[in-house]
mmCIF file of C-alpha atoms in Angstrom:
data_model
loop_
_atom_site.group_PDB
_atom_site.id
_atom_site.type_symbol
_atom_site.label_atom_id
_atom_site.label_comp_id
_atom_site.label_asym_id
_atom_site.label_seq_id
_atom_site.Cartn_x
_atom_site.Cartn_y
_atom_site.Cartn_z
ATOM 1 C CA UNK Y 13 10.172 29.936 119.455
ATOM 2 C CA UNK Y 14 12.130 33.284 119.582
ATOM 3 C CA UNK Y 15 10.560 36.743 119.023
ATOM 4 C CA UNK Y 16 7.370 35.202 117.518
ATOM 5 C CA UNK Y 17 6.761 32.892 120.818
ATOM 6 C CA UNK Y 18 7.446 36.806 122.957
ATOM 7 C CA UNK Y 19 4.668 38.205 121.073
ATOM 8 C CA UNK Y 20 2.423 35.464 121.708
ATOM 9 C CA UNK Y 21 3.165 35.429 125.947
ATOM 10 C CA UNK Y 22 2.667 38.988 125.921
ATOM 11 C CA UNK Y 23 -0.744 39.105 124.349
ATOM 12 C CA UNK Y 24 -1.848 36.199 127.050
ATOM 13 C CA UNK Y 25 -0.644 38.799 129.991
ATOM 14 C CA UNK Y 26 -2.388 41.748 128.727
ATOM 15 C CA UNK Y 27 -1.232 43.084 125.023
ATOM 16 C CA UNK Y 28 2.322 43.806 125.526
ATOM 17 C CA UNK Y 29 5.242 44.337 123.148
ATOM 18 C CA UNK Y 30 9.168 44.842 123.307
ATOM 19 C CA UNK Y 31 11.723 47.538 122.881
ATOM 20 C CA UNK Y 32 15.073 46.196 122.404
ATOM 21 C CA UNK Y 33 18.457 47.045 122.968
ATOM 22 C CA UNK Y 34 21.549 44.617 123.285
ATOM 23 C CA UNK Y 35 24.732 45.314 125.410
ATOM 24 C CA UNK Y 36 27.605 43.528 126.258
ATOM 25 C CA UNK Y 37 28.111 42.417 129.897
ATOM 26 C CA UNK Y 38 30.383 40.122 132.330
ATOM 27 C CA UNK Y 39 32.164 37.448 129.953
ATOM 28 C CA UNK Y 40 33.250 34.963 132.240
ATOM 29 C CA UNK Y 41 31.433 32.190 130.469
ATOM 30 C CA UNK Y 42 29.261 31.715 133.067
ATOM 31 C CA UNK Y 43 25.073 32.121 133.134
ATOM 32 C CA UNK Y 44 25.023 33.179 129.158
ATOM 33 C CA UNK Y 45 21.293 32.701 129.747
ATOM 34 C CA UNK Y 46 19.411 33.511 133.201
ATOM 35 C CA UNK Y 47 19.928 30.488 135.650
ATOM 36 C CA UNK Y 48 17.483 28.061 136.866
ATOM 37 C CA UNK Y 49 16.677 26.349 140.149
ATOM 38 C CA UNK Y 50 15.567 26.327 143.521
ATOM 39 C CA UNK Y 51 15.949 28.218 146.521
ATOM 40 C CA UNK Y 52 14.101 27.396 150.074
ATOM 41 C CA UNK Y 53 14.464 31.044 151.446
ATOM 42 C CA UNK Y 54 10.788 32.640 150.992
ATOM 43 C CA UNK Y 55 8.912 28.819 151.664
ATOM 44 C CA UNK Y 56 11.151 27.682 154.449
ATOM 45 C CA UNK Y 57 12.709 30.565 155.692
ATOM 46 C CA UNK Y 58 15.672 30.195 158.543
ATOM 47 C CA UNK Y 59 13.702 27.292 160.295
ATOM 48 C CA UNK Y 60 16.491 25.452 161.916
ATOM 49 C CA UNK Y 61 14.280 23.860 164.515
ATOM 50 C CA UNK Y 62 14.642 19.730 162.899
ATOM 51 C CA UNK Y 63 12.734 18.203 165.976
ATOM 52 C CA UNK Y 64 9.700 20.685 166.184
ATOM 53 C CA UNK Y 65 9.994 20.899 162.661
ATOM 54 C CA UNK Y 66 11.382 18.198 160.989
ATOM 55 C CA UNK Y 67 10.487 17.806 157.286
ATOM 56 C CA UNK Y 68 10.524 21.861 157.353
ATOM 57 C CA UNK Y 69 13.581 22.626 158.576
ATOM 58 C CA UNK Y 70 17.080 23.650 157.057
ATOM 59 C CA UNK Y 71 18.617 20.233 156.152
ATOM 60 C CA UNK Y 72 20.807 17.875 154.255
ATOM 61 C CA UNK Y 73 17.075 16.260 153.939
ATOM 62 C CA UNK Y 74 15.308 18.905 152.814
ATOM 63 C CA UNK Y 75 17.882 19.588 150.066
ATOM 64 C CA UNK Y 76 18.067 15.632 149.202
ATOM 65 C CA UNK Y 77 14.828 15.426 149.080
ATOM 66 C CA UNK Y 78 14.474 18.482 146.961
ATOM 67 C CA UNK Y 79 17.125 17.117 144.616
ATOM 68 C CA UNK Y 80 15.575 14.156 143.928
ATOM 69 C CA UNK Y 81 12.080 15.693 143.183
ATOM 70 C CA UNK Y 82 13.539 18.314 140.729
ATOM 71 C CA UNK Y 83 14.532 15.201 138.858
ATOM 72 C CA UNK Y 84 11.682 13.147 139.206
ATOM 73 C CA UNK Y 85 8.833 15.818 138.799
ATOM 74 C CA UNK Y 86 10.489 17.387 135.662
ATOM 75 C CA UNK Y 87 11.943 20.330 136.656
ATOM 76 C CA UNK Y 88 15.527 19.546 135.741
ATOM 77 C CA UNK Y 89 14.562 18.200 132.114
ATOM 78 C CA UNK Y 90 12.546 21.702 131.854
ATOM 79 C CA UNK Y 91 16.364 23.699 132.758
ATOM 80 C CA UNK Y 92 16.072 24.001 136.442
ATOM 81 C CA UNK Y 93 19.189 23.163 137.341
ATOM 82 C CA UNK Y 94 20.549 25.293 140.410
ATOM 83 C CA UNK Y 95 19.777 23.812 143.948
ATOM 84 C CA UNK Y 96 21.216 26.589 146.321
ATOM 85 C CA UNK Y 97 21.253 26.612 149.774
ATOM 86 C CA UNK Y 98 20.180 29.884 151.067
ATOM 87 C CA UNK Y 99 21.064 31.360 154.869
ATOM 88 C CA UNK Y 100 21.084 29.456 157.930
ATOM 89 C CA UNK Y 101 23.192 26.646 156.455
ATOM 90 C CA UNK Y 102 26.466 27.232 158.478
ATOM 91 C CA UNK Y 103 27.636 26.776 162.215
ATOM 92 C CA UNK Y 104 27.208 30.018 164.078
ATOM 93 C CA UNK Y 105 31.398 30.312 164.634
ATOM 94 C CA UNK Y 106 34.323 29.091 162.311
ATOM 95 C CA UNK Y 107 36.592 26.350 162.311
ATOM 96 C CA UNK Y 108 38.655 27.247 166.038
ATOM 97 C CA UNK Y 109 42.004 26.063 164.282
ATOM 98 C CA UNK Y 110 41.239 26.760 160.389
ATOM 99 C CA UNK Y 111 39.373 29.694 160.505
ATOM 100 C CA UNK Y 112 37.165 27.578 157.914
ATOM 101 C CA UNK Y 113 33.378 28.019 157.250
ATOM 102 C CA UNK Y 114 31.484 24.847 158.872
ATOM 103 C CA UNK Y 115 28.098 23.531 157.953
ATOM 104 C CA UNK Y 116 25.801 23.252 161.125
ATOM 105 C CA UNK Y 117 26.858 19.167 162.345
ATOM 106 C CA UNK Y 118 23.628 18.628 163.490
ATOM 107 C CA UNK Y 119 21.364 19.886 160.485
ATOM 108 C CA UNK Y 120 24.254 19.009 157.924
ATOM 109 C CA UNK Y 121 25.395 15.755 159.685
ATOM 110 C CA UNK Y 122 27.329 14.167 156.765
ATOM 111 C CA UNK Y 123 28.613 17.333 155.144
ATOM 112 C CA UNK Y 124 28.757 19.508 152.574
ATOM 113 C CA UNK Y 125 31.056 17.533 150.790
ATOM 114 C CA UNK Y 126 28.625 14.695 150.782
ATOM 115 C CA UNK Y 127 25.651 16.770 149.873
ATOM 116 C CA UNK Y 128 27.444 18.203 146.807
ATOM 117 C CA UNK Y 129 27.785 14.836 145.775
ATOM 118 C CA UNK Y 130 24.655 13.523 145.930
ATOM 119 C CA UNK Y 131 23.238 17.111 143.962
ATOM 120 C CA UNK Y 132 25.755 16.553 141.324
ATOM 121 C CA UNK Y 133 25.231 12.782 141.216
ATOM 122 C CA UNK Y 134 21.362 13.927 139.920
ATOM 123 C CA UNK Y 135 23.175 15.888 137.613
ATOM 124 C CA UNK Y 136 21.898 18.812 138.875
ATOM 125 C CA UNK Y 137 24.009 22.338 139.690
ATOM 126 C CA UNK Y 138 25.060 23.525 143.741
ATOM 127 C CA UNK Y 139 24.521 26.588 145.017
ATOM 128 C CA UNK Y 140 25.409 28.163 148.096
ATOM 129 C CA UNK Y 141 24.492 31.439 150.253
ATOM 130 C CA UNK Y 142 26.852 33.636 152.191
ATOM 131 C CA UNK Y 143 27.498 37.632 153.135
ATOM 132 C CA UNK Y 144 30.361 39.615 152.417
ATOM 133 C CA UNK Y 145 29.804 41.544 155.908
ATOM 134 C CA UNK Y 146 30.897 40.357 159.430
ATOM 135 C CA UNK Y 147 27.195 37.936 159.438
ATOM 136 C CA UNK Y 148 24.834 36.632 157.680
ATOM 137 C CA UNK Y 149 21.390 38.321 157.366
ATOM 138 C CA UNK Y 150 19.224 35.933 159.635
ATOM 139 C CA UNK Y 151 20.819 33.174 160.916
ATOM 140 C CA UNK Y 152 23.789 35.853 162.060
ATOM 141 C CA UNK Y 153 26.369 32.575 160.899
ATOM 142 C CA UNK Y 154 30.004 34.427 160.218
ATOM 143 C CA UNK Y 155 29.864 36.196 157.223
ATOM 144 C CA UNK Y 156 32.967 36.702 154.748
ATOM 145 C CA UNK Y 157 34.427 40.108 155.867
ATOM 146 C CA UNK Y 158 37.973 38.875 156.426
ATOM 147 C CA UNK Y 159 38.052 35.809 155.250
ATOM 148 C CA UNK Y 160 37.877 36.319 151.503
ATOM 149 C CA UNK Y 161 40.275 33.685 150.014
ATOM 150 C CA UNK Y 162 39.949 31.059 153.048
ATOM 151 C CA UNK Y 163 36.491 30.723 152.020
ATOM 152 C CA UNK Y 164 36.316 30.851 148.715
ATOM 153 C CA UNK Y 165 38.708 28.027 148.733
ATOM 154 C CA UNK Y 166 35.925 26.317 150.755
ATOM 155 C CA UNK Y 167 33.383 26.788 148.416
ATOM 156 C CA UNK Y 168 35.857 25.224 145.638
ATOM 157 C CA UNK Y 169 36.272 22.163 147.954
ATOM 158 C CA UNK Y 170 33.025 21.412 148.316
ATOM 159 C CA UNK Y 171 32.266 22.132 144.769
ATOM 160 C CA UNK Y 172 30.134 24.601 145.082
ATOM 161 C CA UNK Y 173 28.784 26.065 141.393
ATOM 162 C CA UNK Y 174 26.965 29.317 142.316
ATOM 163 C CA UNK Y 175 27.596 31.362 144.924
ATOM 164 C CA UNK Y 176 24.742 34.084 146.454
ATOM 165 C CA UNK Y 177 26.426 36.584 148.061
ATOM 166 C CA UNK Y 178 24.547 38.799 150.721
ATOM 167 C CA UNK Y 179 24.873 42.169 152.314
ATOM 168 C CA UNK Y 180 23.824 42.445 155.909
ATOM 169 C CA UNK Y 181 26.127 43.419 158.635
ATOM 170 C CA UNK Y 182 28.522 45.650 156.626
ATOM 171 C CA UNK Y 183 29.298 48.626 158.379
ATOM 172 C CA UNK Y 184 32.473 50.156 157.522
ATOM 173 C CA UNK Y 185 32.819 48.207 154.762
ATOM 174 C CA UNK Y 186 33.311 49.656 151.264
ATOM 175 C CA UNK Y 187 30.570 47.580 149.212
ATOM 176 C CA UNK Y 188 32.270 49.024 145.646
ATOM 177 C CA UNK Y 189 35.637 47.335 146.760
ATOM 178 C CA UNK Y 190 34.366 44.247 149.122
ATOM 179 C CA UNK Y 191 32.561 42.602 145.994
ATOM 180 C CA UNK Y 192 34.828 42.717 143.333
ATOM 181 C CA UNK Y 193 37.061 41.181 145.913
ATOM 182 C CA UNK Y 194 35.527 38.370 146.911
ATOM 183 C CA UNK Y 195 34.388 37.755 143.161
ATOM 184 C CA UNK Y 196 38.443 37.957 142.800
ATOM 185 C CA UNK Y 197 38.972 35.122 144.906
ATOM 186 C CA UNK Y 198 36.562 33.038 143.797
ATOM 187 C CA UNK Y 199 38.156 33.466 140.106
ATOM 188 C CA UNK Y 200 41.259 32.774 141.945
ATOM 189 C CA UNK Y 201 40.415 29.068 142.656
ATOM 190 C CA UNK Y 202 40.492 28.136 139.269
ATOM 191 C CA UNK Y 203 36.754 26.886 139.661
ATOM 192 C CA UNK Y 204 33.670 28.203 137.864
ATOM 193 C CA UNK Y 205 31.327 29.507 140.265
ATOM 194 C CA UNK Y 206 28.209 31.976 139.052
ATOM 195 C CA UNK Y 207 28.521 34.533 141.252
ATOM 196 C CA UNK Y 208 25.337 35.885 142.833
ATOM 197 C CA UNK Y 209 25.201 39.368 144.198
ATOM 198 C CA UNK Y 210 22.698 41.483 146.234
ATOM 199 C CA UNK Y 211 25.611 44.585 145.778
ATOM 200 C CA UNK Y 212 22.915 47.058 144.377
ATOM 201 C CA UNK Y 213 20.398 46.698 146.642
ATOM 202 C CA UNK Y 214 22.227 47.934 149.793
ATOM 203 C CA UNK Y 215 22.919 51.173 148.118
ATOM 204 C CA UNK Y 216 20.977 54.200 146.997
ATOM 205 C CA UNK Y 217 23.192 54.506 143.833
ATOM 206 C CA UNK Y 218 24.791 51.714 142.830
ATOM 207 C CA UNK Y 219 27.205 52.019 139.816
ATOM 208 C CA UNK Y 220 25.512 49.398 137.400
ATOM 209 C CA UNK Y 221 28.496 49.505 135.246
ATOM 210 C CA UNK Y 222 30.816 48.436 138.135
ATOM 211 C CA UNK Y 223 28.555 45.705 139.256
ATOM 212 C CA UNK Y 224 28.057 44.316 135.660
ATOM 213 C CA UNK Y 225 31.811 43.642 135.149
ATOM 214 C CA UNK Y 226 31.922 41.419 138.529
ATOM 215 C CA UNK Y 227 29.025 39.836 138.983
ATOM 216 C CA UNK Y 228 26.675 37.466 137.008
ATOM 217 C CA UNK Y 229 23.572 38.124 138.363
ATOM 218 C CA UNK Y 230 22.126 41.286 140.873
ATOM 219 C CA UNK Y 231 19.670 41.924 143.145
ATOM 220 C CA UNK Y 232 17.539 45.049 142.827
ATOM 221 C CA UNK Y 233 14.281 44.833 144.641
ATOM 222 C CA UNK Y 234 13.194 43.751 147.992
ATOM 223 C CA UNK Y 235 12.794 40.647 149.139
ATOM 224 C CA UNK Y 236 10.020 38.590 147.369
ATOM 225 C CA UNK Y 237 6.615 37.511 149.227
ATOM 226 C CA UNK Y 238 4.010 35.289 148.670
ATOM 227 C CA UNK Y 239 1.940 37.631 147.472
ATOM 228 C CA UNK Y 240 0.549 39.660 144.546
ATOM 229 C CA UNK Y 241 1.077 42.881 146.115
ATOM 230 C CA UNK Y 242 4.593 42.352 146.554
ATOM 231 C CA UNK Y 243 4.800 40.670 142.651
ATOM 232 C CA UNK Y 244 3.523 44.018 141.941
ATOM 233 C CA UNK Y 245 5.530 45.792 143.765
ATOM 234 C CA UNK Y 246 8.881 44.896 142.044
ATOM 235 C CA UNK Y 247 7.586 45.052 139.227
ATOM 236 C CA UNK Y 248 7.007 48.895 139.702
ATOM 237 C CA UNK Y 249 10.267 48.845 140.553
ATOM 238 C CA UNK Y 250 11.864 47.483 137.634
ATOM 239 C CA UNK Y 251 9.898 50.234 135.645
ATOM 240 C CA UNK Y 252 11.164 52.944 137.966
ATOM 241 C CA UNK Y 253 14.644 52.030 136.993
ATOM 242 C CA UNK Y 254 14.373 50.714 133.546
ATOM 243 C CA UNK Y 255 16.747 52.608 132.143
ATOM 244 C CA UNK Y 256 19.253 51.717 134.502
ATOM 245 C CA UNK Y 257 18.314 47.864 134.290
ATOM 246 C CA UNK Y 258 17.686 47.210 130.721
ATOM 247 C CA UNK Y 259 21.241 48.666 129.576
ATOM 248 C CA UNK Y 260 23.283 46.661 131.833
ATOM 249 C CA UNK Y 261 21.570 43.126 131.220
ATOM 250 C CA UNK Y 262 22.996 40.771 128.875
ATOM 251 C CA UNK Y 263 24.575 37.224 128.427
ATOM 252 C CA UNK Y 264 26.136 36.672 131.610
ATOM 253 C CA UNK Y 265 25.036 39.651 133.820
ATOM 254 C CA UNK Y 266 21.042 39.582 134.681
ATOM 255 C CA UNK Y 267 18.731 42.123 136.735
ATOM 256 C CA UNK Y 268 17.467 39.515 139.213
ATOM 257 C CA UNK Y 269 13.954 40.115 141.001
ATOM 258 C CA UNK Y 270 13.911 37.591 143.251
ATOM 259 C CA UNK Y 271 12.763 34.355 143.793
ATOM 260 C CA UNK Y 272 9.695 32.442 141.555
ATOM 261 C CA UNK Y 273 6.970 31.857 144.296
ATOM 262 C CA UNK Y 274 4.835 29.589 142.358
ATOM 263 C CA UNK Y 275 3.188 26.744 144.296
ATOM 264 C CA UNK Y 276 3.119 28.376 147.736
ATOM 265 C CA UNK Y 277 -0.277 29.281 149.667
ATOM 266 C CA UNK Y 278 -1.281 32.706 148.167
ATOM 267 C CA UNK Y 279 -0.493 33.073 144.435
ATOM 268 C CA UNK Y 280 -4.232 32.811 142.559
ATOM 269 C CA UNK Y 281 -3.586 30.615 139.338
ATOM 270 C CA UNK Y 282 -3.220 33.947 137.349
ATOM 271 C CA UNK Y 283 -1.266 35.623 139.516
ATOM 272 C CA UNK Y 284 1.169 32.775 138.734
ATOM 273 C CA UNK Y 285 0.867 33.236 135.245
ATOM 274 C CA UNK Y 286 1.613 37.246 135.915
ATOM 275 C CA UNK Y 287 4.638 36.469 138.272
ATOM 276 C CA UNK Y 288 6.188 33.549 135.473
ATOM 277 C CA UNK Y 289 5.835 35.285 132.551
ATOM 278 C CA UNK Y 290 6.477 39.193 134.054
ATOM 279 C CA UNK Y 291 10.383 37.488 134.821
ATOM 280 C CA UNK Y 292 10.396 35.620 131.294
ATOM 281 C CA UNK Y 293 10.117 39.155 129.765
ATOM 282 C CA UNK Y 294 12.876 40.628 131.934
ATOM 283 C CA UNK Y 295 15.211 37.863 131.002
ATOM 284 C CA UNK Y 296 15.257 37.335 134.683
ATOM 285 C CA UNK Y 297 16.761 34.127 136.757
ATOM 286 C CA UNK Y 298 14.044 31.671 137.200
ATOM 287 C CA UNK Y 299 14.651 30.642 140.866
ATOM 288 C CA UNK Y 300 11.227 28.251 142.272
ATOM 289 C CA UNK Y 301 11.247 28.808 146.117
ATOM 290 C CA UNK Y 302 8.560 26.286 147.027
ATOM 291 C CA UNK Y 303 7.781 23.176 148.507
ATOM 292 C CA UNK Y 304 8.034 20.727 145.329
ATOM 293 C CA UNK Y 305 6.399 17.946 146.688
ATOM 294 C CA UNK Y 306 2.917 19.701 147.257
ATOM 295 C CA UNK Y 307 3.008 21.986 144.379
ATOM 296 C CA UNK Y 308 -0.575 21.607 142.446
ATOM 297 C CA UNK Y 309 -0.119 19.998 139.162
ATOM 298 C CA UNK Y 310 -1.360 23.346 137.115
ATOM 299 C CA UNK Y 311 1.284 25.540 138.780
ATOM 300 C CA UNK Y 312 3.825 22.271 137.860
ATOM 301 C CA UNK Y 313 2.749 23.099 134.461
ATOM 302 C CA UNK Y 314 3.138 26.658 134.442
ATOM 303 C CA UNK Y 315 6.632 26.236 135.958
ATOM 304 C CA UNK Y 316 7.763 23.712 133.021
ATOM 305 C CA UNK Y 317 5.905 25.515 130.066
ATOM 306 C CA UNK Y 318 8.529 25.277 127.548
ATOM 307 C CA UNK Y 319 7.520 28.081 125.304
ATOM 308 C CA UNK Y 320 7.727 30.776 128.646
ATOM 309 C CA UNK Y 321 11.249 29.131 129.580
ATOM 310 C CA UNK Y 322 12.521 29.254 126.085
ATOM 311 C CA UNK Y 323 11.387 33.421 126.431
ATOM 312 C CA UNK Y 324 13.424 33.590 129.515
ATOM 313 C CA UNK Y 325 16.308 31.997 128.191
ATOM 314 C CA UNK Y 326 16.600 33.462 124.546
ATOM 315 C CA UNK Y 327 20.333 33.616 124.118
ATOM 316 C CA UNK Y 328 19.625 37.212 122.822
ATOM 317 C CA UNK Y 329 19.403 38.081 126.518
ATOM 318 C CA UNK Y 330 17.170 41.480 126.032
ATOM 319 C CA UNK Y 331 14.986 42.141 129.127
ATOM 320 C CA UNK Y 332 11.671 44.066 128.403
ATOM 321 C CA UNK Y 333 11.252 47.934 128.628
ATOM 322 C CA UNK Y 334 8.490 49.580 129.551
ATOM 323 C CA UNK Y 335 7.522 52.340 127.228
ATOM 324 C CA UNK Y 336 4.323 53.825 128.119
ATOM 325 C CA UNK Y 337 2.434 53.689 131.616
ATOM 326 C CA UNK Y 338 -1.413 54.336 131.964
ATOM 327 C CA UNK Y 339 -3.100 53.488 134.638
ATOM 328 C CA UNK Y 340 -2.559 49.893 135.933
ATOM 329 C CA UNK Y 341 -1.935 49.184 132.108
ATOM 330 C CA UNK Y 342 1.879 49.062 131.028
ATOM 331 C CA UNK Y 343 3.203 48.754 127.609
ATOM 332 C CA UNK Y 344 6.488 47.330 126.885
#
């Protein structure tokens, strides 16, 4: 299924159709198709709490665990493939000697090293969060400002395949020049990492055409919730800047609105539907952040439907565009 299988999703959420354009973006070989996987961010948050909160909490467990169920449950076989490691992952100061990022010893006891290992071992992709200001957004771990190449070498040693890379923390710090840098030294090590970016949305005008050329993927909107309202709400967005958004996706550079929240505690069944096959149309990055072993077996469904995936990941890579607004009714 290609165009004929678009049509088909679109009439099921509400009698919508495409306009098309194609651009070229970021050739780096890298995320020719929007990525898949799993984040914990918006389901477990920055709980780093193991003994009050043990199964919960921001761990070599958790992520094991995880690992093993996107395997067993499907999810791997249907293309999600990405297990990153969002904030709250790292010890609060580095390395005294190296200067070297650290995972927290306690949380992370055998390493990241290890953990890599065991993700790749599933055959299954690693991700990993960090900021290119002075900390990280909520667990206030050391971000990258400074320390460009020393940890992008890290990230190669532990063979880390996707990077995020946050804003927070970045005053006096040129966001146009930081970026490109850091996406520099990650080229630098010689290993392919899919490099992540929330660049656009720290700025009131970000230059699109900049970001395209050094990153893979971007984040525009806020912060996803489990929630309709705020499903709705970047989806609003998206139209507000169509024009913007549509031009610069393509093979290797995506619009990215956030995480898939799918299986959480507030989502009706068709709100589901809304939020899976809204980011199908987009070409966005599929990214589940949910707790895999308690999601319902419909919403399991929803997630692997191979006919919405294969939208999402037409090689094509043309997002949706609005075209006319009425109402709550939009046509695209």
């Amino acid at each position: 299924m290609r165009r004929e299988g678009l049509y088909v999703l679109l009439l099921a959420i509400g009698g919508l159709a495409l306009t098309l354009t194609s651009v070229a973006g970021l050739d780096n070989g890298l995320a020719r198709t929007p990525p898949m996987g799993w984040m914990p961010f918006e389901r477990f948050r920055c709980v780093t709490d193991c003994v009050k909160f043990p199964r919960d909490c921001i761990s070599e467990r958790l992520f094991m665990r995880t690992a093993d169920l996107l395997v067993s449950e499907g999810y791997a076989a249907a293309g999600y493939k990405y297990l990153i490691i969002d904030d709250c992952w790292m010890e609060k100061e580095r390395n005294a000697i190296t200067a070297e990022l650290m995972a927290d010893r306690e949380r992370f006891p055998s390493g990241m090293n290890h953990l890599s290992a065991y993700i790749h071992n599933k055959s299954l992709k690693f991700g990993l969060y960090h900021d290119i200001g002075k900390r990280t957004c909520m667990h206030l771990g050391p971000g990258a400002h400074g320390h460009y190449s020393i940890d992008a070498k890290t990230f190669a040693n532990w063979s880390v395949d996707y990077v995020k890379l946050d804003g927070c923390y970045v005053n006096g710090i040129d966001l146009n020049t930081a970026y490109p840098a850091f996406g520099q030294a990650l080229n630098k090590t010689g290993r392919p990492m899919v490099y992540s970016c929330s660049w656009p949305y720290y700025q009131n005008h970000p230059n699109f055409e900049l970001i395209k050329k050094h990153c893979n993927l971007w984040r525009f909107a806020d912060d996803i919730r489990d929630s309709t309202e705020s499903i709705a709400k970047i989806i609003f967005n998206y139209f507000k800047r169509q024009d913007n958004l549509t031009k610069h996706a393509a093979p290797g550079s995506w619009n990215d609105p956030d995480m898939l929240v799918l299986g959480n505690y507030h989502l009706s069944y068709d709100a589901s539907r809304l939020q899976l096959a809204m980011w199908a149309v987009l070409a966005a990055p599929l990214i589940m952040s949910n707790d895999l072993q308690s999601v319902r077996p419909e919403i399991r469904a929803l997630l692997q439907n191979r006919d919405i995936i294969e939208v999402d990941q037409d090689p094509l890579g043309i997002p949706g565009h609005c075209v006319l607004m009425s109402g709550n009714i939009q046509l695209a």
